[in-house]
Amino acid sequence: MTIRDVIAFTIRALQGFWVRTMLMLTAMAIGVAAVVMLTALGEGARRFVAEQFSALGTNLLIVLPGRSETTGGPPPLLGETPRDLTLDDALELKRIPGVRRVAPVSLGNAEVSVGARNRDVLIVGTSGDYQHIRQLNISQGRFLETPDPRRMFPECVIGAEVRKQMFGIQAALGQWLRLGDRRCRVVGILGTEQHSLGVSMDEIVLVPVSLALAMFNKESLFRVLVEARSRDRLTQTKDAILNVIRSRHEGEDDVTVIAQDAVLATFDKILRALTYAVAGIAAIALAVAGVLIMNIMLIAVTQRTAEIGLLKAIGAPPRQITLLFLSEAATLSMSGAVMGWMIGEFGAWVMAQAYPDVPIGAPAWAVLAALGVALATGVLFGILPAMRAAQLDPVTALSRR
Amino acid sequence: MIRLQGISREFLVGDQAIKAIKDIDLSLDAGEYVAIMGPSGSGKSTLLNVIGLLDRPTAGTYLLTAQDVTQLSDNEIAQVRQTKIGFVFQFFHLVPRLTAAENIALPMTLAGIPPAQRRERVTEVLESIGLSERAHHRPDQLSGGQRQRVAIARATVMNPSVILADEPTGNLDSKSGQDVLRILELLNEQGIMLLVVTHDPEIGARARRRIRIVDGAIESDIQQ
Ligand SMILES: Nc1ncnc2c1ncn2[C@@H]1O[C@H](COP(=O)(O)OP(=O)(O)OP(=O)(O)O)[C@@H](O)[C@H]1O
Ligand SMILES: [Mg+2]
């Protein structure tokens, strides 16, 4: 029997039992579509984070209070704080030769109000260097100017959304803003649509770091951002930072310094693992489809017993019957898989329209793996029914009407 | 051409062995027209299935064109069935989703014969059974007699040397039964050996040789 005849026979059989064909196609399509869509989403998230990080520049070091006890493994993003990382520590870092900029950061939430309008916003206490490190645009006025960050200068820079909500169409620059129990004058307004690590800069208020520490009644900084002069001297700079802190903290290594790259690598690893995990869960749908194919092919063998008997009577050897039934299972699973692939790509496209910022798209490995697994399950689960068909006794097969 | 020596076929039902045919010796020459008759359950179908290599005897030797076919593998047996034997069944056994022409071509398709050659032969065979206009009809669009004629065409398409028919008229009215028998006899006149199992003495009487089987053994073998 030639390959063309096998294909023609298979297609006729699939057409002849179209309900069963549609059922199996659907099962396979769902499995493959799930894999394609979920990996597209996972991969999109991973690439989104990678893009966000690389936008921050690569010679950035982050100093966190607290020591990471484990060697190796991901650096702690939220560590315990045994000893304070103070503003004085941060200022001392600026004297290291390899350091260009230092931005101490203190975070907290506070209520802002102007007249009767008020709302809760994220307060970021920092210094003038923050603007350059985070590459922020100013649309009006200027950024924080802190010749001496220790001085509690009552000024602030507000995000575009905060400006809109607090001042409406009125001019904001030079106006006074109530921040918790303090007041500060608006000296600058950030440009719109700026993000840092996915957090919108539209809804924050930036104040001098000493003001933030006083507002939140804290000694310790949330972290210190350090920009090295060059990427090559990153490790040296990191060691220098650790030395400075150690000498200031009575010989204790109680801060963690991580490079931007390391954070990125960690996120990358986490999100990659997540993508594999969802792909794995979606693959279960494929396995279920495989079992369904086996079940339906077994029913097909029972339904078509007389036909199999006839094929044997007119001279089909056992392996030809195996081939015909395997070809049916393989064709079904493959067409279902291709259908699912297209559905999955369409779903990914719809998601990409809904979230234009996130680069959603199924990676080639996931598509190939899904198609491969679909074909493999189809053939694998098709073997048992095909062998059963090939082993039927022709006399008994034909005696049943 | 066919030589059975001491052929038996036992079926195991539970732990009991049932002998469907017992120790049969039979010689059939090329081009013979043979009717096999006998009461129900006497072993006629079993004998026909053994001769057609659909079933293997449990004892005895079977020589087909001087070749001992009891020793052949499943694949070799399939090959012999494909080229030398044509079957016609009481219940037609056409593939319902295929057209008459496709059903007739099926043995050639399985044998890997190219489409052009298939078409030519199918047209020829369709003409000989008088169903040229029905070539593209499916079995459910044909009458019983027409279906059986298509089945006969399928049995002859590979130019076999033997046609085995188990109650070929059993599901037909007497008129279509006559037509079907006529076609089979025409094939026999062209030199193909014809073996017909039947209950109908009238049909049996048309054969030149009549074998009567009772209880799995040949009771009489009358040659005209
Ligand atoms: N697969 C089987 N298993 C057990 N016994 C069987 C089997 N096939 C046939 N037999 C038995 O063998 C005997 C002969 O059966 P066979 O079908 O050859 O009879 P038959 O002459 O064709 O009868 P009928 O005229 O009714 O078709 C019967 O007793 C039957 O019960
Ligand atoms: Mg019978």
XYZ file of C-alpha atoms and ligand atoms in Angstrom:
657
model
C 0.000 0.000 0.000
C 1.503 3.318 -0.999
C 1.745 6.265 1.407
C -0.730 8.246 -0.668
C -3.256 5.412 -0.421
C -2.713 5.138 3.329
C -3.367 8.869 3.676
C -6.438 8.719 1.434
C -7.833 5.743 3.370
C -7.158 7.531 6.670
C -8.906 10.689 5.544
C -11.945 8.714 4.366
C -12.102 6.956 7.727
C -11.828 10.253 9.597
C -14.576 11.777 7.458
C -16.733 8.715 7.919
C -16.704 9.100 11.706
C -16.719 12.857 11.960
C -18.195 13.145 15.471
C -15.382 11.058 16.864
C -12.910 12.994 14.713
C -14.126 16.358 16.018
C -14.015 15.108 19.596
C -10.418 13.990 19.324
C -9.346 17.098 17.444
C -10.882 19.249 20.165
C -9.183 17.340 22.961
C -5.789 17.609 21.316
C -6.333 21.237 20.334
C -7.179 22.233 23.908
C -4.004 20.641 25.218
C -1.717 22.257 22.686
C -3.466 25.633 22.889
C -3.024 25.569 26.669
C 0.704 24.919 26.356
C 1.187 27.607 23.719
C -0.856 30.240 25.547
C 0.560 29.646 29.016
C 4.168 29.595 27.855
C 3.511 32.721 25.784
C 2.333 34.413 28.947
C 5.215 33.135 31.089
C 7.801 34.009 28.486
C 6.195 37.432 28.053
C 6.480 38.093 31.776
C 10.119 37.035 31.769
C 11.032 39.246 28.836
C 9.070 42.122 30.324
C 11.088 41.967 33.542
C 14.353 41.612 31.625
C 13.552 44.709 29.579
C 12.641 46.669 32.693
C 15.944 45.810 34.331
C 18.127 46.542 31.370
C 16.465 49.953 31.107
C 17.969 50.714 34.504
C 21.543 50.476 33.370
C 23.948 47.717 34.119
C 26.535 49.294 36.416
C 24.121 49.633 39.281
C 24.795 48.173 42.724
C 22.112 47.856 45.372
C 23.028 47.917 49.053
C 20.453 46.242 51.301
C 20.461 46.167 55.058
C 20.830 42.630 56.425
C 23.243 39.927 55.514
C 22.370 37.077 53.264
C 23.354 34.047 55.316
C 23.201 31.561 52.532
C 26.066 31.501 50.151
C 24.838 31.059 46.631
C 21.143 31.038 45.955
C 19.156 34.125 45.147
C 19.961 37.293 47.076
C 17.278 38.263 49.570
C 15.050 40.957 48.210
C 13.354 41.395 51.536
C 15.931 40.658 54.198
C 15.767 40.828 57.933
C 17.380 43.950 59.324
C 19.737 43.243 62.186
C 21.503 46.583 62.030
C 20.479 49.872 60.492
C 21.808 51.027 57.194
C 21.900 54.718 57.949
C 22.026 57.859 55.890
C 25.554 58.493 57.164
C 26.600 55.066 55.840
C 25.215 56.030 52.464
C 26.980 59.374 52.372
C 30.259 57.704 53.277
C 29.950 55.502 50.172
C 30.162 58.541 47.940
C 33.814 58.903 48.899
C 34.789 55.593 47.301
C 36.749 56.392 44.114
C 34.843 53.955 41.875
C 31.456 55.404 42.811
C 29.826 58.067 40.671
C 26.406 58.452 42.251
C 24.716 57.382 45.455
C 20.980 57.533 46.051
C 19.766 56.534 49.508
C 16.154 55.338 49.403
C 13.528 55.322 52.104
C 9.999 54.153 51.324
C 6.656 54.547 52.978
C 3.013 55.401 52.472
C 1.507 58.655 53.585
C -1.599 60.715 53.021
C -1.124 63.752 50.805
C -3.617 66.548 50.944
C -4.242 69.898 49.329
C -7.210 71.711 50.780
C -10.008 69.166 50.941
C -8.496 66.694 48.477
C -6.469 63.866 49.881
C -5.256 60.380 49.033
C -2.647 57.813 49.999
C 0.521 57.722 47.945
C 3.893 56.057 47.971
C 6.555 58.398 49.374
C 10.097 57.900 48.145
C 12.741 59.679 50.163
C 15.955 60.056 48.222
C 18.580 62.474 46.926
C 19.262 64.317 43.681
C 21.280 61.418 42.260
C 18.122 59.312 42.099
C 16.996 61.179 39.008
C 20.074 60.133 37.052
C 20.206 56.574 38.340
C 16.546 55.916 37.515
C 16.634 58.102 34.396
C 13.564 60.146 35.313
C 12.207 62.967 33.179
C 10.987 66.168 34.715
C 8.129 67.844 32.857
C 8.001 71.030 34.952
C 10.311 72.612 37.510
C 13.346 70.717 38.783
C 14.296 67.573 40.659
C 15.212 67.493 44.350
C 18.346 69.476 45.062
C 20.133 68.195 48.079
C 23.562 69.690 48.602
C 23.395 68.157 52.074
C 20.921 65.270 52.275
C 20.994 65.498 56.055
C 19.094 68.744 55.946
C 15.360 68.364 56.048
C 14.568 70.667 53.161
C 10.746 70.861 52.772
C 10.427 70.330 49.045
C 8.969 67.571 46.881
C 8.644 66.318 43.320
C 5.292 64.775 42.427
C 4.144 62.289 39.823
C 1.874 63.353 36.982
C -1.154 61.513 38.344
C -0.697 62.985 41.838
C -0.524 66.426 40.264
C -3.752 65.865 38.378
C -5.645 64.554 41.381
C -4.377 67.120 43.849
C -4.355 70.259 41.746
C -6.666 69.517 38.818
C -6.191 72.230 36.247
C -4.537 74.643 38.691
C -0.816 75.280 38.651
C 1.005 72.974 41.062
C 4.536 74.310 40.935
C 5.399 76.322 44.025
C 2.270 75.231 45.877
C 2.368 73.693 49.335
C 1.394 70.097 49.866
C 0.539 68.431 53.177
C 2.338 65.108 53.575
C 1.190 63.291 56.678
C 1.981 65.761 59.449
C 4.457 67.795 57.404
C 4.332 70.315 54.642
C 6.490 70.692 51.587
C 6.597 72.837 48.501
C 6.189 71.313 45.043
C 9.376 72.072 43.107
C 8.984 69.663 40.198
C 6.586 67.409 38.334
C 7.613 64.125 36.761
C 6.905 63.370 33.105
C 4.077 60.890 32.511
C 4.243 57.190 31.716
C 7.507 56.440 33.440
C 8.009 53.058 35.038
C 10.594 51.601 37.305
C 10.461 47.817 37.627
C 6.865 47.901 36.546
C 5.867 50.410 39.222
C 4.341 53.512 37.739
C 6.153 56.731 38.674
C 2.947 58.660 38.036
C 1.604 58.054 41.509
C 4.525 58.786 43.805
C 5.851 61.743 45.733
C 9.627 62.195 45.985
C 11.002 64.011 49.038
C 14.509 64.524 50.499
C 15.575 61.332 52.237
C 15.996 62.963 55.654
C 12.431 64.223 55.482
C 11.135 60.738 54.683
C 13.120 59.172 57.531
C 11.721 61.758 59.916
C 8.170 61.266 58.629
C 8.299 57.513 59.068
C 10.352 57.810 62.250
C 13.023 55.466 60.976
C 16.787 55.277 61.273
C 17.400 52.705 58.603
C 17.215 53.178 54.848
C 15.218 50.809 52.677
C 18.276 50.504 50.426
C 21.033 52.501 48.791
C 21.466 52.643 45.037
C 25.086 53.035 43.951
C 26.150 53.723 40.401
C 29.720 52.664 39.672
C 31.867 54.655 37.315
C 32.298 51.707 35.005
C 30.999 48.246 34.567
C 34.484 46.708 34.724
C 35.048 47.945 38.261
C 31.773 46.603 39.587
C 33.351 43.873 41.725
C 36.016 46.169 43.110
C 33.421 48.769 43.941
C 31.277 46.135 45.597
C 34.217 45.064 47.807
C 34.977 48.695 48.634
C 31.371 49.246 49.710
C 31.488 46.190 51.951
C 34.765 47.410 53.496
C 33.392 50.855 54.225
C 30.267 49.449 55.860
C 32.250 46.886 57.838
C 34.513 49.570 59.261
C 31.470 51.632 60.224
C 29.584 48.693 61.717
C 32.262 47.463 64.160
C 33.615 44.845 61.799
C 30.235 43.217 61.071
C 29.271 42.289 57.534
C 25.638 43.198 57.927
C 24.685 44.472 54.516
C 24.215 42.755 51.217
C 25.457 44.252 48.000
C 23.929 42.895 44.842
C 24.546 43.806 41.276
C 21.662 44.658 38.982
C 22.683 41.652 36.862
C 22.246 39.292 39.769
C 18.740 40.545 40.436
C 17.903 40.206 36.807
C 19.332 36.698 36.729
C 17.233 35.765 39.749
C 14.037 37.089 38.274
C 14.906 35.408 35.030
C 15.386 32.100 36.810
C 12.171 32.399 38.802
C 10.079 33.341 35.786
C 11.675 30.681 33.635
C 10.876 28.082 36.273
C 7.338 29.415 36.392
C 7.029 29.127 32.614
C 8.238 25.528 32.727
C 5.807 24.802 35.533
C 2.762 26.130 33.684
C 3.935 24.398 30.517
C 4.154 21.182 32.526
C 0.650 21.616 33.902
C -0.640 22.329 30.405
C 1.147 19.207 29.183
C -1.111 17.181 31.481
C -3.944 18.288 29.209
C -1.962 16.743 26.358
C -1.594 13.473 28.218
C -5.329 13.451 28.899
C -5.905 13.996 25.195
C -3.619 11.021 24.535
C -5.663 8.770 26.805
C -8.830 9.975 25.110
C -7.357 9.127 21.726
C -6.551 5.623 22.931
C -10.053 5.182 24.266
C -11.698 6.386 21.090
C -9.416 4.325 18.870
C -10.274 1.241 20.936
C -13.959 1.970 20.366
C -13.196 2.448 16.672
C -11.570 -0.982 16.526
C -14.647 -2.553 18.098
C -16.983 -0.636 15.788
C -15.014 -1.560 12.720
C -14.377 -5.210 13.575
C -16.082 -6.429 10.408
C -14.099 -3.998 8.297
C -10.844 -5.216 9.826
C -11.885 -8.820 9.182
C -12.620 -7.914 5.597
C -9.272 -6.163 5.116
C -7.593 -9.308 6.385
C -9.683 -11.534 4.118
C -8.703 -9.553 1.040
C -5.037 -9.808 1.892
C -3.954 -7.096 4.336
C -1.126 -8.443 6.517
C -1.206 -7.582 10.250
C 1.383 -4.808 9.967
C -0.658 -3.040 7.279
C -3.659 -2.932 9.585
C -1.430 -1.620 12.385
C -0.179 1.048 9.995
C -3.699 2.105 8.972
C -4.890 2.529 12.547
C -1.692 4.232 13.698
C -1.968 6.577 10.767
C -5.463 7.506 11.907
C -4.299 8.233 15.453
C -1.283 10.192 14.228
C -3.293 12.220 11.720
C -5.868 13.046 14.357
C -3.364 14.113 16.972
C -1.289 16.076 14.489
C -4.228 17.984 13.004
C -5.557 18.610 16.503
C -2.145 19.857 17.536
C -1.859 22.234 14.587
C -5.365 23.513 15.296
C -4.435 24.021 18.948
C -1.268 25.793 17.922
C -3.220 28.270 15.846
C -5.781 28.778 18.622
C -2.940 29.277 21.102
C -1.183 31.814 18.895
C -4.473 33.649 18.449
C -5.033 33.659 22.217
C -1.516 34.996 22.727
C -2.212 37.691 20.154
C -5.402 38.707 21.980
C -3.492 38.884 25.271
C -0.779 40.943 23.592
C -3.448 43.392 22.467
C -4.800 43.601 25.998
C -1.334 44.169 27.536
C 0.692 46.000 24.908
C 3.596 46.622 27.332
C 4.265 42.936 27.877
C 5.996 41.151 24.967
C 3.671 38.111 24.927
C 4.644 35.394 22.466
C 5.064 31.635 22.621
C 8.730 30.602 22.452
C 9.684 28.249 19.621
C 10.767 25.521 22.027
C 7.303 25.413 23.579
C 5.546 25.182 20.211
C 7.892 22.454 18.988
C 7.611 20.549 22.261
C 3.812 20.761 22.240
C 3.565 19.542 18.648
C 6.118 16.813 19.311
C 4.397 15.614 22.472
C 1.022 15.671 20.699
C 2.289 13.477 17.869
C 4.104 11.182 20.288
C 1.040 10.693 22.513
C -1.139 10.131 19.461
C 1.145 7.419 18.141
C 1.941 5.965 21.546
C -1.668 5.710 22.626
C -2.609 4.598 19.107
C -0.331 1.560 19.280
C -2.457 -0.518 21.630
C -5.689 -0.161 19.591
C -3.791 -0.701 16.332
C -2.173 -3.886 17.628
C -5.524 -5.095 18.876
C -6.950 -4.521 15.397
C -4.055 -6.338 13.744
C -4.485 -9.351 16.018
C -8.208 -9.817 15.424
C -9.156 -13.245 14.156
C -10.682 -12.674 10.706
C -13.272 -15.450 11.003
C -14.730 -14.106 14.246
C -14.432 -10.544 12.989
C -16.429 -11.373 9.872
C -19.036 -13.543 11.585
C -20.241 -10.530 13.552
C -22.532 -8.367 11.521
C -4.826 -27.545 -7.245
C -6.161 -27.832 -3.690
C -5.321 -30.932 -1.698
C -6.542 -31.441 1.874
C -5.185 -34.433 3.770
C -6.557 -35.337 7.184
C -7.677 -31.785 7.870
C -9.379 -31.168 11.239
C -10.407 -28.005 12.993
C -11.095 -28.089 16.721
C -12.561 -25.288 18.749
C -11.987 -25.079 22.471
C -15.162 -24.065 24.230
C -14.300 -23.866 27.909
C -12.313 -27.054 28.482
C -14.255 -28.948 25.853
C -12.880 -29.484 22.361
C -15.458 -29.265 19.571
C -14.452 -30.759 16.247
C -16.041 -28.586 13.582
C -14.478 -30.650 10.778
C -12.879 -34.043 11.206
C -10.153 -35.672 9.197
C -11.175 -34.345 5.798
C -9.467 -35.553 2.624
C -10.382 -33.556 -0.433
C -8.890 -32.743 -3.828
C -10.133 -29.906 -5.976
C -8.834 -29.159 -9.458
C -8.468 -25.799 -11.145
C -11.672 -24.501 -12.737
C -14.035 -26.817 -10.843
C -17.548 -25.739 -9.813
C -18.300 -27.204 -6.408
C -21.309 -26.837 -4.118
C -20.851 -27.620 -0.425
C -24.076 -28.542 1.323
C -25.206 -29.992 4.598
C -27.221 -29.258 7.717
C -26.606 -26.201 9.862
C -23.603 -26.551 12.118
C -22.134 -29.372 10.055
C -18.885 -27.486 9.379
C -19.375 -26.043 5.894
C -18.213 -22.529 6.769
C -15.310 -23.875 8.782
C -14.151 -25.930 5.800
C -14.460 -22.936 3.499
C -12.502 -20.716 5.918
C -9.730 -23.291 6.142
C -9.564 -23.536 2.352
C -9.554 -19.721 2.124
C -6.717 -19.492 4.671
C -8.837 -17.365 6.967
C -8.584 -20.139 9.532
C -5.804 -22.588 10.312
C -6.554 -26.322 10.665
C -5.566 -27.940 13.942
C -4.377 -31.076 12.143
C -3.608 -32.232 8.615
C -1.790 -30.848 5.611
C -3.101 -28.416 3.050
C -1.362 -28.086 -0.299
C -2.348 -25.121 -2.436
C -0.736 -25.249 -5.891
C 1.684 -27.818 -4.453
C 2.749 -25.485 -1.621
C 2.202 -26.537 1.996
C 0.329 -23.507 3.294
C -0.038 -24.779 6.858
C 3.599 -23.842 7.435
C 3.330 -20.228 6.256
C 3.588 -17.148 8.471
C 0.686 -14.699 8.869
C 2.280 -12.282 6.421
C 2.867 -14.978 3.797
C -0.700 -16.229 4.220
C -2.010 -12.689 3.702
C 0.002 -12.572 0.497
C -1.538 -15.839 -0.764
C -5.044 -14.618 0.093
C -4.389 -11.399 -1.743
C -3.274 -12.961 -5.012
C -5.013 -16.341 -5.245
C -8.283 -16.250 -3.327
C -11.435 -14.178 -3.627
C -14.146 -14.187 -0.944
C -17.866 -13.521 -1.261
C -19.796 -13.348 2.000
C -23.447 -13.691 2.927
C -23.417 -10.191 4.471
C -21.465 -8.541 1.617
C -18.988 -6.813 3.954
C -18.519 -3.668 1.906
C -16.799 -0.705 3.575
C -19.768 1.648 4.082
C -17.915 4.945 3.634
C -16.286 3.963 0.331
C -17.960 4.070 -3.099
C -18.595 0.948 -5.131
C -15.506 1.647 -7.249
C -13.352 2.221 -4.173
C -14.618 -0.961 -2.524
C -13.788 -2.927 -5.656
C -10.334 -1.337 -5.866
C -9.547 -2.041 -2.196
C -7.589 -5.308 -2.718
C -5.486 -3.601 -5.405
C -4.956 -0.569 -3.151
C -3.751 -2.827 -0.342
C -1.433 -4.567 -2.796
C 0.096 -1.210 -3.756
C -0.983 -1.251 -7.391
C -0.763 2.227 -8.977
C -4.015 4.243 -9.358
C -4.060 4.315 -13.170
C -3.887 0.535 -13.379
C -6.533 0.290 -10.664
C -8.948 2.538 -12.474
C -8.610 0.588 -15.691
C -9.239 -2.755 -14.011
C -12.134 -1.446 -11.894
C -13.889 -0.034 -14.968
C -13.518 -3.397 -16.664
C -14.868 -5.329 -13.683
C -17.735 -2.887 -13.123
C -18.785 -3.422 -16.696
C -18.743 -7.198 -16.326
C -21.190 -6.989 -13.382
C -23.314 -4.370 -15.162
C -22.892 -1.618 -12.555
C -20.888 0.978 -14.476
C -23.367 3.755 -13.665
C -23.212 2.927 -9.961
C -19.448 3.318 -9.660
C -19.645 6.335 -7.385
C -22.537 5.194 -5.206
C -21.965 4.179 -1.626
C -23.214 0.744 -0.441
C -26.229 2.245 1.348
C -27.346 3.646 -2.009
C -27.356 0.181 -3.589
C -29.802 -2.732 -3.406
C -28.819 -6.028 -1.799
C -28.251 -7.687 -5.163
C -26.148 -4.767 -6.364
C -24.093 -4.879 -3.184
C -23.390 -8.558 -3.667
C -22.354 -7.895 -7.258
C -19.940 -5.243 -6.030
C -18.586 -7.765 -3.515
C -18.088 -10.294 -6.317
C -16.307 -7.660 -8.394
C -14.023 -7.025 -5.431
C -13.332 -10.756 -5.117
C -12.319 -10.990 -8.782
C -10.380 -7.772 -9.209
C -7.039 -9.408 -8.376
C -7.660 -12.272 -10.860
C -7.731 -15.037 -8.244
C -7.697 -18.723 -9.127
C -10.383 -19.578 -6.546
C -13.579 -17.824 -5.497
C -15.082 -18.922 -2.193
C -18.696 -17.946 -1.599
C -20.382 -18.647 1.758
C -24.160 -18.462 1.245
C -23.806 -15.708 -1.389
C -27.558 -15.663 -2.008
C -28.580 -16.124 1.630
C -29.587 -12.490 2.028
C -31.123 -11.949 -1.395
C -34.506 -12.498 -3.006
C -34.596 -15.275 -5.588
C -34.348 -12.935 -8.579
C -31.192 -11.126 -7.418
C -29.916 -14.475 -6.116
C -30.179 -15.857 -9.658
C -28.325 -12.825 -11.056
C -25.537 -13.162 -8.526
C -25.185 -16.871 -9.174
C -25.120 -16.249 -12.899
C -22.193 -13.849 -12.502
C -20.302 -16.333 -10.362
C -20.914 -19.073 -12.927
C -19.674 -16.819 -15.718
C -16.436 -16.346 -13.778
C -16.211 -20.114 -13.407
C -16.648 -20.483 -17.146
C -13.571 -18.273 -17.533
C -11.598 -20.880 -15.587
C -11.805 -19.685 -11.990
C -12.511 -22.426 -9.472
C -15.836 -21.737 -7.721
C -16.774 -23.078 -4.282
C -20.274 -22.237 -3.088
C -21.627 -23.107 0.345
C -25.420 -23.244 0.252
C -28.527 -24.545 1.980
C -30.565 -24.334 -1.190
C -30.708 -27.709 -3.061
C -31.726 -25.897 -6.250
C -28.548 -23.858 -6.199
C -26.520 -26.897 -5.209
C -27.896 -28.803 -8.181
C -26.357 -26.325 -10.609
C -22.820 -27.289 -9.592
C -20.977 -30.023 -11.456
C -19.675 -31.430 -8.185
C -21.703 -31.623 -4.989
C -20.154 -32.344 -1.604
C -22.376 -33.085 1.336
C -21.033 -32.613 4.836
C -22.611 -34.014 7.961
C -21.104 -33.626 11.428
C -17.819 -32.314 10.150
C -17.164 -35.214 7.766
C -17.782 -35.666 4.052
C -20.844 -37.857 3.655
C -21.042 -37.811 -0.126
C -19.063 -36.344 -2.994
C -20.975 -36.544 -6.279
C -19.356 -35.633 -9.557
C -21.534 -35.225 -12.660
N -15.313 -19.901 16.881
C -15.939 -21.026 17.239
N -15.869 -21.440 18.501
C -16.483 -22.567 18.888
N -17.191 -23.348 18.073
C -17.300 -22.992 16.790
C -16.684 -21.808 16.300
N -16.964 -21.688 14.983
C -17.721 -22.764 14.671
N -17.927 -23.539 15.738
C -18.685 -24.769 15.794
O -18.259 -25.583 14.720
C -19.360 -26.240 14.123
C -19.401 -25.948 12.650
O -19.688 -24.578 12.437
P -19.844 -23.951 11.004
O -20.012 -22.508 11.149
O -18.744 -24.421 10.138
O -21.205 -24.591 10.526
P -21.984 -24.373 9.176
O -22.064 -25.688 8.512
O -21.401 -23.260 8.402
O -23.423 -23.966 9.688
P -24.488 -22.971 9.046
O -25.100 -23.657 7.917
O -25.429 -22.693 10.145
O -23.708 -21.753 8.639
C -20.593 -25.774 14.847
O -20.957 -26.737 15.774
C -20.157 -24.539 15.563
O -20.824 -24.424 16.782
Mg -21.941 -21.303 7.790
